[in-house]
mmCIF file of C-alpha atoms in Angstrom:
data_model
loop_
_atom_site.group_PDB
_atom_site.id
_atom_site.type_symbol
_atom_site.label_atom_id
_atom_site.label_comp_id
_atom_site.label_asym_id
_atom_site.label_seq_id
_atom_site.Cartn_x
_atom_site.Cartn_y
_atom_site.Cartn_z
ATOM 1 C CA MET L 127 -95.516 2.785 -35.813
ATOM 2 C CA PRO L 128 -91.851 3.117 -36.584
ATOM 3 C CA LEU L 129 -90.821 5.320 -39.472
ATOM 4 C CA HIS L 130 -88.389 4.192 -42.146
ATOM 5 C CA LEU L 131 -86.525 6.847 -44.086
ATOM 6 C CA PHE L 132 -85.641 6.249 -47.704
ATOM 7 C CA SER L 133 -83.515 8.324 -50.014
ATOM 8 C CA LEU L 134 -83.690 8.277 -53.799
ATOM 9 C CA PRO L 135 -80.666 6.811 -55.506
ATOM 10 C CA ARG L 136 -78.272 9.312 -57.052
ATOM 11 C CA PRO L 137 -78.032 9.447 -60.876
ATOM 12 C CA GLY L 138 -75.857 6.617 -62.226
ATOM 13 C CA PHE L 139 -76.323 4.550 -59.036
ATOM 14 C CA SER L 140 -76.057 0.781 -59.442
ATOM 15 C CA PRO L 141 -77.010 -1.745 -56.795
ATOM 16 C CA HIS L 142 -74.097 -3.940 -57.989
ATOM 17 C CA PRO L 143 -70.375 -3.323 -57.706
ATOM 18 C CA SER L 144 -68.584 -2.144 -60.813
ATOM 19 C CA TRP L 145 -67.068 -5.609 -61.455
ATOM 20 C CA TRP L 146 -70.421 -7.394 -61.260
ATOM 21 C CA ARG L 147 -71.738 -8.890 -64.530
ATOM 22 C CA PRO L 148 -74.761 -11.101 -65.042
ATOM 23 C CA THR L 149 -73.954 -14.694 -65.951
ATOM 24 C CA ARG L 150 -74.759 -15.389 -69.591
ATOM 25 C CA LYS L 151 -73.047 -18.501 -70.818
ATOM 26 C CA GLU L 152 -72.780 -19.336 -74.494
ATOM 27 C CA GLY L 153 -71.812 -22.477 -76.346
ATOM 28 C CA ARG L 154 -73.104 -25.502 -78.155
ATOM 29 C CA LEU L 155 -72.805 -29.316 -78.185
ATOM 30 C CA GLU L 156 -72.246 -29.638 -81.919
ATOM 31 C CA GLY L 157 -71.714 -33.184 -83.194
ATOM 32 C CA ILE L 158 -69.400 -35.986 -84.046
ATOM 33 C CA GLY L 159 -66.354 -35.665 -86.240
ATOM 34 C CA GLY L 160 -63.259 -37.809 -86.579
ATOM 35 C CA GLY L 161 -64.267 -39.993 -83.664
ATOM 36 C CA LEU L 162 -64.621 -36.957 -81.381
ATOM 37 C CA LEU L 163 -67.590 -35.294 -79.757
ATOM 38 C CA HIS L 164 -67.227 -31.544 -80.430
ATOM 39 C CA GLY L 165 -68.538 -28.389 -78.845
ATOM 40 C CA TRP L 166 -67.630 -25.109 -77.264
ATOM 41 C CA ALA L 167 -68.442 -23.077 -74.133
ATOM 42 C CA PHE L 168 -67.797 -19.392 -73.332
ATOM 43 C CA ASP L 169 -68.720 -16.805 -70.745
ATOM 44 C CA PRO L 170 -68.731 -13.238 -72.153
ATOM 45 C CA GLY L 171 -68.533 -11.922 -68.609
ATOM 46 C CA GLU L 172 -65.165 -13.669 -68.097
ATOM 47 C CA PRO L 173 -63.802 -14.010 -71.623
ATOM 48 C CA SER L 174 -60.328 -15.224 -70.555
ATOM 49 C CA ARG L 175 -61.679 -18.003 -68.340
ATOM 50 C CA ARG L 176 -61.861 -21.534 -69.771
ATOM 51 C CA GLN L 177 -65.159 -23.200 -69.010
ATOM 52 C CA ARG L 178 -65.207 -26.702 -67.475
ATOM 53 C CA VAL L 179 -67.788 -28.892 -69.236
ATOM 54 C CA ILE L 180 -69.318 -32.026 -67.701
ATOM 55 C CA LEU L 181 -70.612 -34.719 -70.010
ATOM 56 C CA VAL L 182 -73.220 -37.046 -68.582
ATOM 57 C CA SER L 183 -74.238 -40.227 -70.398
ATOM 58 C CA ARG L 184 -77.573 -41.883 -70.345
ATOM 59 C CA THR L 185 -76.235 -44.374 -67.756
ATOM 60 C CA GLY L 186 -75.085 -41.556 -65.469
ATOM 61 C CA GLN L 187 -71.384 -41.809 -66.277
ATOM 62 C CA ARG L 188 -69.677 -38.415 -65.895
ATOM 63 C CA LEU L 189 -66.671 -37.035 -67.724
ATOM 64 C CA GLU L 190 -65.150 -33.593 -67.244
ATOM 65 C CA THR L 191 -63.291 -31.704 -69.985
ATOM 66 C CA LEU L 192 -61.888 -28.175 -70.298
ATOM 67 C CA ALA L 193 -63.127 -26.019 -73.195
ATOM 68 C CA ASP L 194 -59.694 -24.627 -74.056
ATOM 69 C CA ARG L 195 -59.018 -25.834 -77.620
ATOM 70 C CA TYR L 196 -58.355 -23.217 -80.240
ATOM 71 C CA ARG L 197 -61.100 -22.902 -82.900
ATOM 72 C CA ALA L 198 -60.515 -20.550 -85.851
ATOM 73 C CA ASP L 199 -64.247 -20.282 -86.425
ATOM 74 C CA LEU L 200 -64.851 -19.089 -82.842
ATOM 75 C CA ALA L 201 -62.023 -16.522 -83.145
ATOM 76 C CA ALA L 202 -63.407 -15.256 -86.430
ATOM 77 C CA ALA L 203 -66.842 -14.872 -84.818
ATOM 78 C CA GLY L 204 -65.412 -12.712 -82.062
ATOM 79 C CA ILE L 205 -65.903 -15.347 -79.338
ATOM 80 C CA GLY L 206 -63.023 -14.530 -76.987
ATOM 81 C CA ASP L 207 -59.589 -15.497 -78.256
ATOM 82 C CA GLY L 208 -60.952 -18.655 -79.935
ATOM 83 C CA HIS L 209 -59.605 -20.988 -77.221
ATOM 84 C CA HIS L 210 -63.068 -22.218 -76.099
ATOM 85 C CA GLY L 211 -63.632 -25.474 -77.923
ATOM 86 C CA PHE L 212 -63.606 -29.033 -76.662
ATOM 87 C CA ALA L 213 -63.308 -32.410 -78.376
ATOM 88 C CA VAL L 214 -63.722 -35.618 -76.436
ATOM 89 C CA PRO L 215 -62.844 -39.056 -77.911
ATOM 90 C CA LEU L 216 -65.995 -41.172 -78.215
ATOM 91 C CA GLU L 217 -64.306 -44.159 -76.660
ATOM 92 C CA LEU L 218 -64.216 -42.181 -73.343
ATOM 93 C CA VAL L 219 -67.972 -41.616 -73.323
ATOM 94 C CA GLY L 220 -69.253 -44.728 -75.070
ATOM 95 C CA SER L 221 -72.352 -44.090 -77.162
ATOM 96 C CA ALA L 222 -72.912 -40.383 -77.828
ATOM 97 C CA ALA L 223 -76.706 -40.840 -77.927
ATOM 98 C CA GLY L 224 -78.403 -38.938 -75.128
ATOM 99 C CA ILE L 225 -75.281 -37.298 -73.709
ATOM 100 C CA ARG L 226 -75.884 -34.054 -71.881
ATOM 101 C CA ALA L 227 -73.285 -31.292 -71.683
ATOM 102 C CA LEU L 228 -73.336 -28.994 -68.633
ATOM 103 C CA VAL L 229 -71.067 -26.082 -67.815
ATOM 104 C CA GLU L 230 -69.826 -26.802 -64.248
ATOM 105 C CA ASP L 231 -70.146 -23.245 -62.937
ATOM 106 C CA GLY L 232 -73.906 -22.688 -62.705
ATOM 107 C CA GLY L 233 -75.049 -25.854 -64.354
ATOM 108 C CA PHE L 234 -75.821 -24.236 -67.737
ATOM 109 C CA GLU L 235 -76.794 -26.819 -70.278
ATOM 110 C CA LEU L 236 -75.293 -26.296 -73.723
ATOM 111 C CA PRO L 237 -77.694 -25.979 -76.676
ATOM 112 C CA GLY L 238 -77.679 -29.214 -78.640
ATOM 113 C CA SER L 239 -77.864 -31.176 -75.406
ATOM 114 C CA PRO L 240 -78.980 -33.889 -74.927
ATOM 115 C CA PHE L 241 -77.283 -35.144 -78.052
ATOM 116 C CA ALA L 242 -79.263 -37.294 -80.456
ATOM 117 C CA ASP L 243 -77.254 -39.732 -82.592
ATOM 118 C CA ASP L 244 -77.826 -42.681 -84.848
ATOM 119 C CA ASP L 245 -75.154 -45.214 -83.964
ATOM 120 C CA GLY L 246 -73.320 -46.866 -86.826
ATOM 121 C CA VAL L 247 -74.244 -44.403 -89.548
ATOM 122 C CA PRO L 248 -71.281 -44.489 -91.967
ATOM 123 C CA PRO L 249 -69.697 -41.298 -93.341
ATOM 124 C CA LEU L 250 -70.282 -40.236 -96.943
ATOM 125 C CA GLU L 251 -67.338 -39.621 -99.248
ATOM 126 C CA PHE L 252 -67.279 -37.582 -102.417
ATOM 127 C CA ASP L 253 -64.654 -36.955 -105.109
ATOM 128 C CA ARG L 254 -64.959 -34.003 -107.465
ATOM 129 C CA GLY L 255 -61.773 -33.500 -109.524
ATOM 130 C CA SER L 256 -58.964 -32.631 -107.133
ATOM 131 C CA MET L 257 -61.451 -32.031 -104.297
ATOM 132 C CA ARG L 258 -62.318 -34.710 -101.772
ATOM 133 C CA ALA L 259 -64.964 -34.435 -99.089
ATOM 134 C CA ARG L 260 -66.144 -36.566 -96.202
ATOM 135 C CA ILE L 261 -69.361 -35.851 -94.382
ATOM 136 C CA ASP L 262 -70.007 -37.582 -91.038
ATOM 137 C CA GLY L 263 -73.128 -39.735 -91.025
ATOM 138 C CA ALA L 264 -74.492 -38.621 -87.670
ATOM 139 C CA HIS L 265 -75.048 -34.927 -87.085
ATOM 140 C CA GLY L 266 -77.227 -34.666 -83.989
ATOM 141 C CA SER L 267 -79.617 -32.237 -85.761
ATOM 142 C CA ARG L 268 -77.421 -29.314 -84.669
ATOM 143 C CA ALA L 269 -74.362 -29.303 -86.947
ATOM 144 C CA LEU L 270 -73.028 -30.939 -90.083
ATOM 145 C CA THR L 271 -69.436 -32.035 -89.654
ATOM 146 C CA GLY L 272 -66.754 -33.507 -91.894
ATOM 147 C CA TRP L 273 -63.640 -32.491 -93.812
ATOM 148 C CA VAL L 274 -62.789 -31.131 -97.218
ATOM 149 C CA LEU L 275 -59.423 -31.043 -98.992
ATOM 150 C CA ASP L 276 -57.767 -30.265 -102.341
ATOM 151 C CA ARG L 277 -55.303 -32.960 -103.308
ATOM 152 C CA GLN L 278 -53.449 -30.561 -105.623
ATOM 153 C CA ASP L 279 -53.305 -27.626 -103.209
ATOM 154 C CA ARG L 280 -53.002 -28.798 -99.632
ATOM 155 C CA SER L 281 -53.135 -25.316 -98.200
ATOM 156 C CA TYR L 282 -56.449 -24.536 -99.848
ATOM 157 C CA ARG L 283 -59.402 -24.176 -97.471
ATOM 158 C CA PRO L 284 -62.479 -23.101 -99.369
ATOM 159 C CA LEU L 285 -65.466 -21.152 -98.151
ATOM 160 C CA LEU L 286 -68.070 -23.923 -97.842
ATOM 161 C CA ALA L 287 -71.775 -23.220 -98.382
ATOM 162 C CA LEU L 288 -74.406 -25.687 -97.288
ATOM 163 C CA ARG L 289 -77.414 -25.110 -99.535
ATOM 164 C CA GLN L 290 -80.946 -26.319 -99.900
ATOM 165 C CA GLY L 291 -82.013 -25.311 -103.334
ATOM 166 C CA GLU L 292 -80.968 -21.701 -103.746
ATOM 167 C CA ARG L 293 -81.064 -21.042 -99.974
ATOM 168 C CA VAL L 294 -77.811 -20.949 -98.090
ATOM 169 C CA LEU L 295 -78.236 -22.704 -94.758
ATOM 170 C CA SER L 296 -74.727 -22.281 -93.319
ATOM 171 C CA GLN L 297 -71.179 -21.253 -94.276
ATOM 172 C CA GLY L 298 -67.754 -21.825 -92.954
ATOM 173 C CA ARG L 299 -64.157 -22.841 -93.701
ATOM 174 C CA PRO L 300 -62.596 -26.243 -93.006
ATOM 175 C CA THR L 301 -59.964 -25.296 -90.429
ATOM 176 C CA ARG L 302 -60.654 -27.666 -87.598
ATOM 177 C CA ALA L 303 -58.390 -30.561 -86.495
ATOM 178 C CA ARG L 304 -59.399 -34.044 -87.589
ATOM 179 C CA ARG L 305 -57.783 -37.406 -86.772
ATOM 180 C CA ASP L 306 -59.131 -39.184 -89.847
ATOM 181 C CA MET L 307 -57.382 -37.092 -92.515
ATOM 182 C CA PRO L 308 -55.383 -38.798 -95.323
ATOM 183 C CA GLU L 309 -51.621 -39.044 -94.777
ATOM 184 C CA GLY L 310 -49.623 -36.061 -95.873
ATOM 185 C CA PHE L 311 -52.099 -33.367 -94.794
ATOM 186 C CA ASP L 312 -51.790 -31.257 -91.660
ATOM 187 C CA GLY L 313 -55.153 -32.471 -90.339
ATOM 188 C CA LEU L 314 -56.647 -28.958 -90.108
ATOM 189 C CA HIS L 315 -59.346 -29.426 -92.801
ATOM 190 C CA GLY L 316 -62.362 -30.260 -90.675
ATOM 191 C CA PHE L 317 -65.516 -28.246 -90.662
ATOM 192 C CA THR L 318 -68.612 -27.731 -88.488
ATOM 193 C CA LEU L 319 -71.586 -26.077 -90.151
ATOM 194 C CA PRO L 320 -74.427 -25.218 -87.747
ATOM 195 C CA LEU L 321 -77.870 -26.528 -88.750
ATOM 196 C CA ARG L 322 -81.130 -24.753 -87.986
ATOM 197 C CA PRO L 323 -83.695 -26.921 -86.164
ATOM 198 C CA GLY L 324 -85.948 -28.811 -88.492
ATOM 199 C CA VAL L 325 -83.682 -28.877 -91.568
ATOM 200 C CA ARG L 326 -84.588 -31.948 -93.623
ATOM 201 C CA GLY L 327 -84.254 -33.113 -97.201
ATOM 202 C CA ARG L 328 -81.790 -32.932 -100.088
ATOM 203 C CA CYS L 329 -78.880 -30.498 -99.638
ATOM 204 C CA THR L 330 -75.654 -29.696 -101.436
ATOM 205 C CA LEU L 331 -72.155 -28.658 -100.240
ATOM 206 C CA VAL L 332 -70.568 -26.065 -102.502
ATOM 207 C CA ASP L 333 -67.143 -24.440 -102.815
ATOM 208 C CA ALA L 334 -68.482 -20.922 -102.739
ATOM 209 C CA GLU L 335 -65.233 -19.399 -103.929
ATOM 210 C CA ARG L 336 -64.771 -21.599 -107.017
ATOM 211 C CA GLY L 337 -68.507 -22.155 -107.519
ATOM 212 C CA THR L 338 -68.144 -25.933 -107.718
ATOM 213 C CA LEU L 339 -70.330 -28.646 -106.346
ATOM 214 C CA LEU L 340 -68.614 -30.866 -103.735
ATOM 215 C CA ALA L 341 -71.388 -33.174 -102.496
ATOM 216 C CA THR L 342 -75.131 -33.938 -102.702
ATOM 217 C CA PHE L 343 -76.877 -35.692 -99.849
ATOM 218 C CA ARG L 344 -80.028 -35.967 -97.798
ATOM 219 C CA ILE L 345 -80.308 -34.666 -94.252
ATOM 220 C CA GLY L 346 -82.606 -36.735 -92.028
ATOM 221 C CA ARG L 347 -83.600 -36.296 -88.404
ATOM 222 C CA HIS L 348 -80.297 -37.399 -86.975
ATOM 223 C CA ALA L 349 -78.313 -38.669 -89.907
ATOM 224 C CA VAL L 350 -76.916 -37.758 -93.362
ATOM 225 C CA ARG L 351 -77.435 -40.271 -96.143
ATOM 226 C CA SER L 352 -76.824 -40.392 -99.895
#
């Protein structure tokens, strides 16, 4: 019987080279805003690399996009340099319902995929003094999207708080680009507020800095209604 000699690994030994890192993609297929399907993708192991995302419709149509758009919310959260977002015009993918989002390298499917959407749900609009808010009707059960602006102070971007009763569900500032902004604004007043799975019922959107109510609405399974 042949003998096989083994030696114990020295302290600090690793079976992988020093540059090796496990693949652990991050990201999310978030929702619809301003006629665009939004999301982000990031690889902490290669933070400077822009991830290529493949969108696949229910009919099998494929569309590739690069997650390289700057997102202030991603940068603030420490997700790379913030240039990891993507936004695809809906006219390029048809109906958003059932769309899957895959990261090309490794086939990682983004959370929030496949996307659930109610076609034709209109946005809700609210006016409170100088503040104006629009909330997109379809949210895909993963994120609430829309825009908020102050007509008297165009540079003001409040800290938004999504609440259900006294409980804060999500917070964020409206800093994202939108194509459906009123004329005269820079367009960077869009927001994406992540939703926890299963959130249902009446909610409010509040300017947490001024303590003022901006909107009251009801969140359903895939849509926001008054």
